[in-house]
Structure formats: C-alpha cells, structure tokens
Short mmCIF file of C-alpha atoms and ligand atoms in Angstrom, two decimals:
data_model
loop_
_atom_site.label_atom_id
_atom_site.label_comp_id
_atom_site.label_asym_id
_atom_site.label_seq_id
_atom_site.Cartn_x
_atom_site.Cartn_y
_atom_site.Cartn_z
CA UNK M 1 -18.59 37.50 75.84
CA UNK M 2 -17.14 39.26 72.77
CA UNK M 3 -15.15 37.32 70.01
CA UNK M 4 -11.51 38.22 70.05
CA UNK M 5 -10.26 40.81 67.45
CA UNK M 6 -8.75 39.10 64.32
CA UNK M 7 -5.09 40.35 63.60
CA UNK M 8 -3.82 39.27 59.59
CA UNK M 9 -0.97 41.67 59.65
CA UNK M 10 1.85 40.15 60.98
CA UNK M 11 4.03 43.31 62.10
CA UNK M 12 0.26 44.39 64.12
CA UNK M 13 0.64 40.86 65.75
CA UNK M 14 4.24 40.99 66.82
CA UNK M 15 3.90 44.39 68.14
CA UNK M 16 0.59 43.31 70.22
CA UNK M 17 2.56 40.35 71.60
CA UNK M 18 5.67 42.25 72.41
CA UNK M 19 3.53 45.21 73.98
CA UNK M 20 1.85 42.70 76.18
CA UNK M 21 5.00 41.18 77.36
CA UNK M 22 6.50 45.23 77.93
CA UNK M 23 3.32 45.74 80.28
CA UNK M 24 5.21 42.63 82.08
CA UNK M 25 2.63 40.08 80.98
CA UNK M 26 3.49 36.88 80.08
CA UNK M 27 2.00 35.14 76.64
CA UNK M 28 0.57 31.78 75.89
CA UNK M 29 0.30 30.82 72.28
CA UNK M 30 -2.01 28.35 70.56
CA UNK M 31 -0.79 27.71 67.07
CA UNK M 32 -3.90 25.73 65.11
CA UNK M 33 -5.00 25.08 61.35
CA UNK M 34 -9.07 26.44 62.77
CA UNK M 35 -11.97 24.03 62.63
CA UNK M 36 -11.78 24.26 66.40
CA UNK M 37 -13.14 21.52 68.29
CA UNK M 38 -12.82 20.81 72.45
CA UNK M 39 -9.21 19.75 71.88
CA UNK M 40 -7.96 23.13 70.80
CA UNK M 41 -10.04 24.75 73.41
CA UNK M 42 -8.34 22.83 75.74
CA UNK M 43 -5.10 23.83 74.57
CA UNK M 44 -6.30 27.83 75.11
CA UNK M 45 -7.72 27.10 78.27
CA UNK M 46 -4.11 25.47 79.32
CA UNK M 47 -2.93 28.67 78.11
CA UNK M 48 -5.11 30.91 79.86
CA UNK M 49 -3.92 29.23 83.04
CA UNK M 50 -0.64 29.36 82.81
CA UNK M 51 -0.09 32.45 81.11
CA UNK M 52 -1.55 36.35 81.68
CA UNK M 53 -2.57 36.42 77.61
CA UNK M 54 -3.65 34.44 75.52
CA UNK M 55 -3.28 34.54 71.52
CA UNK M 56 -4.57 31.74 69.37
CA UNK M 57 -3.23 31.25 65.71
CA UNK M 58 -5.56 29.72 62.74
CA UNK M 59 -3.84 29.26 59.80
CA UNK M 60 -4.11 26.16 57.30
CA UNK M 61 -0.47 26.06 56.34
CA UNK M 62 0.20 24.70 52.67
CA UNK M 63 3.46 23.53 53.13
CA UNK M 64 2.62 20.58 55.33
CA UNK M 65 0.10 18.77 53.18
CA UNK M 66 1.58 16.53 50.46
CA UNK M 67 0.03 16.97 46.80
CA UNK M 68 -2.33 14.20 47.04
CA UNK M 69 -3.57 15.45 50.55
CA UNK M 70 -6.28 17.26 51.79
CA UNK M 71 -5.43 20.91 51.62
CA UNK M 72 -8.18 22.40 49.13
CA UNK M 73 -11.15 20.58 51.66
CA UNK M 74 -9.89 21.56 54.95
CA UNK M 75 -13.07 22.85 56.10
CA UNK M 76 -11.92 26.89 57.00
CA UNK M 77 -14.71 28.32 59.69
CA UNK M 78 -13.02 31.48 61.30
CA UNK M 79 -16.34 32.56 62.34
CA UNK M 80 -17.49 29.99 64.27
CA UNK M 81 -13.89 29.36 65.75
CA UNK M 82 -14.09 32.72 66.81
CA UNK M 83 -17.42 31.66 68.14
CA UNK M 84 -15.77 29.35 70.55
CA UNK M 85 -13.15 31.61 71.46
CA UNK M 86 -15.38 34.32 72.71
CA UNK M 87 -15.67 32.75 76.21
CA UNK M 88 -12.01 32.08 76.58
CA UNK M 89 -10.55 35.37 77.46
CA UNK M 90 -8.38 35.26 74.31
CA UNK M 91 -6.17 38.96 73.58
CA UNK M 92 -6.61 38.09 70.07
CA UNK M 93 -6.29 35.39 66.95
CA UNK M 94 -3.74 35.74 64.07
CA UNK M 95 -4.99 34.26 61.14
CA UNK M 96 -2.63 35.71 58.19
CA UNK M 97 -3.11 35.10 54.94
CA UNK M 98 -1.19 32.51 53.04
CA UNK M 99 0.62 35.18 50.52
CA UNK M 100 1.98 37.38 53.47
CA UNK M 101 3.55 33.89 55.07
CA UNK M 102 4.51 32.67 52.07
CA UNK M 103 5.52 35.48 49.53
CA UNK M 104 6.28 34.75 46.11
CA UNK M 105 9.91 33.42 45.84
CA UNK M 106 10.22 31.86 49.21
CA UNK M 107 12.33 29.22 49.54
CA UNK M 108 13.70 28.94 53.19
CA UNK M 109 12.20 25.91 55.17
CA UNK M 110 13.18 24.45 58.36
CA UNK M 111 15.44 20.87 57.77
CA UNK M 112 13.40 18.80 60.82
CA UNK M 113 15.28 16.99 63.33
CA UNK M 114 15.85 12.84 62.73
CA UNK M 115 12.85 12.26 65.19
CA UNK M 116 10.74 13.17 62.21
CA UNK M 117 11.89 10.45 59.92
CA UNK M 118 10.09 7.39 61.15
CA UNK M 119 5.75 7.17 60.98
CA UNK M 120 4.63 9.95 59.96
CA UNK M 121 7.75 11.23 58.21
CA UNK M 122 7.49 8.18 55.77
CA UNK M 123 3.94 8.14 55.58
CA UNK M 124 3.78 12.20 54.68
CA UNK M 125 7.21 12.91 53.12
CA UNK M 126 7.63 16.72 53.76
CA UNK M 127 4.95 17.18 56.36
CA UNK M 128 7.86 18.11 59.23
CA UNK M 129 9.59 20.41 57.04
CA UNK M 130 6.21 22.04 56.64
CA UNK M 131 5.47 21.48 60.28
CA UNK M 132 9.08 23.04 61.31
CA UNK M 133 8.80 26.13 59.53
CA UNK M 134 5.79 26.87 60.09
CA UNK M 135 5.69 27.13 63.71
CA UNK M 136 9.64 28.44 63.61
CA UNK M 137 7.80 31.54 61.55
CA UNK M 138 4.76 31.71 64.29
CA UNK M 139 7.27 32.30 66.95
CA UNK M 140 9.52 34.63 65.60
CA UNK M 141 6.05 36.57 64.53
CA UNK M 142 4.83 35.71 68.01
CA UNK M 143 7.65 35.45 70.47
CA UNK M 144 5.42 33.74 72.82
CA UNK M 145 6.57 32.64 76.42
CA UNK M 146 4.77 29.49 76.14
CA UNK M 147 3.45 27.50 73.26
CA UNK M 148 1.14 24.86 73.35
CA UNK M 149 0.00 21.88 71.74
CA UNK M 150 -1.24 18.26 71.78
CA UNK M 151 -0.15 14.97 72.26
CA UNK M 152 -2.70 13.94 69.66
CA UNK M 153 0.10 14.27 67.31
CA UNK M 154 2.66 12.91 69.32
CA UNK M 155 5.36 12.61 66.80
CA UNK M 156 4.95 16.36 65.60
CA UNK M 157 4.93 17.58 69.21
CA UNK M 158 8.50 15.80 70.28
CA UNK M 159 9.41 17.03 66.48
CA UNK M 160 8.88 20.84 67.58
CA UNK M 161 10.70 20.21 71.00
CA UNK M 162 13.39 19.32 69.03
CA UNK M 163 13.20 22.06 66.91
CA UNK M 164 13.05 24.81 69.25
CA UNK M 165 15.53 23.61 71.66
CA UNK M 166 18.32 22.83 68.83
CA UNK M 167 17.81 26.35 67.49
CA UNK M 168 17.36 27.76 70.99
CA UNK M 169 14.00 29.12 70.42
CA UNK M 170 13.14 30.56 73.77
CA UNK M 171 9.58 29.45 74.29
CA UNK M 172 8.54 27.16 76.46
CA UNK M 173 6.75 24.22 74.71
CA UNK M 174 4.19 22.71 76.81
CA UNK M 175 2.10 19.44 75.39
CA UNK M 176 -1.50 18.61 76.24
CA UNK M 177 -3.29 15.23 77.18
CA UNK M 178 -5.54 13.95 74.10
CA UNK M 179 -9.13 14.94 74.31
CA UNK M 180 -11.80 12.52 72.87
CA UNK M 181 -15.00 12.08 72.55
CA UNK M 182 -17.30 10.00 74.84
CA UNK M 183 -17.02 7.25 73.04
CA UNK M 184 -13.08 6.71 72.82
CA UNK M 185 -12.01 8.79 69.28
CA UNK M 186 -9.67 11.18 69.67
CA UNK M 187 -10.86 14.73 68.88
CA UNK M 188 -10.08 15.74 64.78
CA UNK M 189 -11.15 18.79 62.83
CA UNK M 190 -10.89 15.64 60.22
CA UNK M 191 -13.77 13.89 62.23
CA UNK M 192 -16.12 15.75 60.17
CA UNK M 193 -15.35 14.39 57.34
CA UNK M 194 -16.26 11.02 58.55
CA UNK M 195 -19.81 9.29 57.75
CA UNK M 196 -21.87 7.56 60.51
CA UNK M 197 -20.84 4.34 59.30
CA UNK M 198 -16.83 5.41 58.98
CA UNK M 199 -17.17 7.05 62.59
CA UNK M 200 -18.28 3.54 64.28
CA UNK M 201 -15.25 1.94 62.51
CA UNK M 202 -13.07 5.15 63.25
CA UNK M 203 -13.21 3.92 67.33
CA UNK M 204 -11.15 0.86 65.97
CA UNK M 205 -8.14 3.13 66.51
CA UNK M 206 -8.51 4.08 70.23
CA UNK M 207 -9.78 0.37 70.77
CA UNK M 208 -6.51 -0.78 69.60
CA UNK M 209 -4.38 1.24 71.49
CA UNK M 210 -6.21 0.35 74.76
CA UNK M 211 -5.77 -3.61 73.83
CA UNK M 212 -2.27 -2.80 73.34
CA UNK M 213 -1.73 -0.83 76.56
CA UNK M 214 -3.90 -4.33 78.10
CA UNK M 215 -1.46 -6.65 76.52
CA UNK M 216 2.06 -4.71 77.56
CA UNK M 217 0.70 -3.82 81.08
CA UNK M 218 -1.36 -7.31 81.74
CA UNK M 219 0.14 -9.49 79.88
CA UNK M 220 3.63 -8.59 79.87
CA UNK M 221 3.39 -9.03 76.06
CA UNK M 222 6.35 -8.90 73.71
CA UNK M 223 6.23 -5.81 70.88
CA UNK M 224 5.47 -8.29 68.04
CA UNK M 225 2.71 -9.76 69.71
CA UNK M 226 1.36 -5.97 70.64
CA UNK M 227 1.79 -5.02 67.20
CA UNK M 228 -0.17 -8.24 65.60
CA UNK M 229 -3.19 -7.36 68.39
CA UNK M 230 -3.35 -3.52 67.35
CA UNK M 231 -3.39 -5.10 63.68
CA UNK M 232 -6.30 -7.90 64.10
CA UNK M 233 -8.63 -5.01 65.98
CA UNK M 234 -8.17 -2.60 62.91
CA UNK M 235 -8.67 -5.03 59.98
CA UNK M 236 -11.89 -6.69 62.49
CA UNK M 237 -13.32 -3.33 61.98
CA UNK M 238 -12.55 -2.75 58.52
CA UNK M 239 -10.49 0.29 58.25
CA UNK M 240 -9.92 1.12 54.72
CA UNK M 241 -5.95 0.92 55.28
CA UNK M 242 -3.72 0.98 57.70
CA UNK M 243 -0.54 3.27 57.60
CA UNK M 244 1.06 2.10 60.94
CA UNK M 245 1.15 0.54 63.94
CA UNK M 246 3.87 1.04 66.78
CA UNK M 247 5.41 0.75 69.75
CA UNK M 248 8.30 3.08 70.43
CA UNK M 249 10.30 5.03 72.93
CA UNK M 250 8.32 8.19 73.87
CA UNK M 251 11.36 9.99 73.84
CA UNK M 252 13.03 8.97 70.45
CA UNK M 253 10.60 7.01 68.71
CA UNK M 254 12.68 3.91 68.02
CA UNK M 255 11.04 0.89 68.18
CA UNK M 256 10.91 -2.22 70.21
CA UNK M 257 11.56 -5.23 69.47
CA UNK M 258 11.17 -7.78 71.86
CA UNK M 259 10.11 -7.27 75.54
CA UNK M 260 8.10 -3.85 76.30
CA UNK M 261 10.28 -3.18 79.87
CA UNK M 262 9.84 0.66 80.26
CA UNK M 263 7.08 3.61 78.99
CA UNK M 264 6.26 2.86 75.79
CA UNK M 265 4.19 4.87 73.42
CA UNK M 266 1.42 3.26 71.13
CA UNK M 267 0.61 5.04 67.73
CA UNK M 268 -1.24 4.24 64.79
CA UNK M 269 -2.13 5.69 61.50
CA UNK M 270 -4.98 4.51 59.35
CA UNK M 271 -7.36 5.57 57.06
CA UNK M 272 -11.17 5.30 57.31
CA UNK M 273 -13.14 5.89 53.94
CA UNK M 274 -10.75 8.34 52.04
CA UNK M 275 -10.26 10.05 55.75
CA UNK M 276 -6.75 9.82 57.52
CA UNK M 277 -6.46 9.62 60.68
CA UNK M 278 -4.33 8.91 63.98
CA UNK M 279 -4.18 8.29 67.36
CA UNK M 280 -1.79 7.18 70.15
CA UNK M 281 -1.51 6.35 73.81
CA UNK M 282 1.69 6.22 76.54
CA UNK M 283 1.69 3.43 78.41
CA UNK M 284 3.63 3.65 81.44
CA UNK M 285 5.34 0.54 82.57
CA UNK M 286 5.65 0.73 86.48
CA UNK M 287 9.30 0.03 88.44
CA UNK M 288 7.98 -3.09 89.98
CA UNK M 289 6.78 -4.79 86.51
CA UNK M 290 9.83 -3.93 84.94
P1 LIG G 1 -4.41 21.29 64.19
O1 LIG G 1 -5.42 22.37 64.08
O2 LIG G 1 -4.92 19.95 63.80
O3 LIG G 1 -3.09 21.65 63.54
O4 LIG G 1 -4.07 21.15 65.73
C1 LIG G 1 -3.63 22.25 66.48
C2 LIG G 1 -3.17 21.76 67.82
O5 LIG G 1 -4.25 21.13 68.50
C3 LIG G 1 -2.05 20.71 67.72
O6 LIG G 1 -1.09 20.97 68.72
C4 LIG G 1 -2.78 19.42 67.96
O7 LIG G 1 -1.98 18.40 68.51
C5 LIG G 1 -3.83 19.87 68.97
N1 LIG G 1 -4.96 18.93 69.00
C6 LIG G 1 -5.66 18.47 67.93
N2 LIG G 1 -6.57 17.56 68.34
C7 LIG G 1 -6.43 17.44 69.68
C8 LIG G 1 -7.08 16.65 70.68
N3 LIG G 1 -8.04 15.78 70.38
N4 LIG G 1 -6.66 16.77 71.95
C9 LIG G 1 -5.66 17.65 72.28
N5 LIG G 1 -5.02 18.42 71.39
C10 LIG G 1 -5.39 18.33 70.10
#
C-alpha cells in the first residue's frame, strides 16, 4: 500500500483531474483541513465507491478562522494523513500552499447564501465567506464530479449546497452520516486538543442531542421544552460555555417554536476547556406521530 503522490501545484492538479475524467473516469473529491481521523476516511471511502478516482484535498484555509480562533494550533500532520490514505486507493492529495491560494492582493470572496446567517454564522462572523470560497476555488481547481462531505457540520454542508447550486457549480455534492467514537462524540481533528477530563464532559454534547431526539420523538415535546433539556444536560456536565442550542428545519435552518411536527434537526455549539466544538442530530418525525 503506497501513500498517494502529493500534488501543491494547482495547474498539475487540474490537469490530473481533467486527464482522469478524458480517460472517461469519473472523480470523487474530498476537500479537508488534514488531521485525518475515521470521519474523513469515511468520506474517501464514500468516494471511492461511488466514483472511479479518488482525490483528497488538505489544506488549513485561513480565511475561515476568525482572529481570535484557532488557526496558528491546528495541528498540520500531512505525513501521517498520508499514512491513512495509503490503503484507500486515493489518485492523489492536493495540499497547496497558502500563498499560491491566496496571492498577495486577493480580494475576491464568495458572499454565502442567507442559510449561513443563523448558528454558526453569528457565532463565527466570516467563517461561510471563508467556507464559500474556499471550496468554490477547490472546484474550479478540481472540477470534480462529486464532492463530499459531512453532516458533522451540518450548517456548512446545506451552506455549500447552496452555494454550488445558485452558481451552478456542476458537482454533485453528496453529505455523509456523522462518525463517532464508541462512546457517543462525534469525530474532530479538534478532539485532540481535549484533556481526559474535558473529553468525559465533551460526551455532554451527543448526550444532549439524543435526550432531545427522546423528548420530540417520545414525548411529543414542544421546542422550548427541547431546548431547556439540551441546556440542563450541558451545564450538568460543566461545559465551559455554551454557544447554541437548536432545533430547526433541516432544510432552512429556521427555528421552531412551538410543537416539533415534522424532521427536525438538533445542533449545538459549545466549548469545552478553551476547545470549540459541535455536534448535531436529525430527528425524523414519522407520518403517523405527526
Ligand atoms: P475538516 O477537516 O474539519 O474541514 O472536515 C473535512 C470534512 O470532513 C468536512 O466535510 C466535515 O464535515 C467532515 N467530517 C469531519 N468530522 C466528521 C465526522 N465525525 N464524521 C463525518 N464527517 C466528518
């Protein structure tokens, strides 16, 4: 099992994809910031089955962390993602560097679609403009067929089927069930930052979508009520703060007020220690409860 070839130059990269595609075969692509853990994987292995290559991007993109974020720490490991890659039958990474995206002078980014204002668009002002033009660059560089990525970050991944079908960007976005660990949390490359003691209070945030999905599905429970349970279980296990909690329209994000009487999504936003993190869940309401 041989590690896939790194490509930085981005004309080599769009001439590998669109050679691939001449040949007739069709391309999957994995956009990711590295630090790869079993939820990217997952993502490549989707990709792998759906499409005849496979390219995986790593690139920790500076335009979607805000000032007082996280950008400077975000642990960078392209060996060891490579590493993990090897037995994945990937045609090859692109991991540019961040002068050749973003030459001196440039001043083009995407304006996201209104989807991005609510949660994480208040939390992380900027974050979706980021978001948006990075991946608009990734698939003009790499005109996949099919791009994939997770529903761990819900919100971004309705954000970028926004984006790419109001511009007419014509890949096919696909989006991934969470992966998490054993124990409930939601695979993070940010998980590493966490200590043993932050990680045990971490699995407040799946806990509390699972007693929300309990409360709408057995209990018939109105959003307020949802919300104030989702609260109680994140202060009982003493995140440091918490961002947000909602329940909202999988499709547009609005939220509910009132009676939960068709597929809802859960999210939440907290921090644990100095470490940020979120989670969600869909909770599907079924005809006959409704
Ligand atoms: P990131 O490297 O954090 O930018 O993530 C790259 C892609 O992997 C995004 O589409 C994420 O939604 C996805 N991803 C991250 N964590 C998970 C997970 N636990 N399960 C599934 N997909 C994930």
């Amino acid at each position: 099992m041989n590690r896939p070839e790194v490509v930085s130059d981005p004309a080599e990269a769009y001439r590998r994809v669109r050679s691939m595609q001449q040949a007739g075969r069709s391309v999957g692509l994995t956009p990711t910031m590295g630090a790869l853990h079993e939820g990217h994987l997952s993502l490549v292995r989707a990709a792998g089955e759906r499409c005849d290559a496979s390219v995986v991007t790593i690139f920790v993109n500076p335009t979607q962390f805000g000032p007082a974020e996280d950008f400077d720490q975000y642990p960078r490991t392209l060996r060891e993602d490579c590493e993990l890659l090897a037995p994945l039958n990937v045609d090859f990474v692109f991991a540019p560097h961040v002068d050749v995206m973003y030459p001196a002078g440039m001043s083009t980014s995407v304006q996201p679609p209104s989807v991005a204002e609510p949660l994480e668009g208040v939390c992380r002002p900027g974050h979706f403009a980021g978001v948006c033009t990075i991946v608009l660059k990734l698939l003009q560089l790499l005109p996949a067929d099919s791009a994939f990525f997770g529903q761990k970050d819900f919100q971004q991944a309705l954000v970028i089927q926004t984006m790419v079908a109001d511009l007419n960007v014509p890949t096919e976005i696909r989006v991934e069930p969470i992966v998490r660990e054993p124990d409930g949390l939601a695979m993070s490359s940010r998980n590493r930052y966490l200590s043993a003691d932050e990680r045990e209070r971490a699995l407040s945030l799946s806990r509390c979508l699972s007693l929300a999905e309990q409360a709408i599905t057995e209990h018939d429970a109105d959003s307020q009520r949802v919300l104030e349970i989702m609260e109680q279980e994140l202060r009982q296990s003493q995140v440091s703060e918490i961002e947000y909690v909602a329940v909202a329209d999988p499709k547009t994000l609005s939220e509910f007020s009132g009676p939960i009487d068709r597929d809802a999504v859960a999210l939440v936003a907290a921090r644990v220690g100095m470490t940020r993190l979120i989670d969600n869940r869909l909770i599907r309401i079924s005809a006959q409860q409704a």
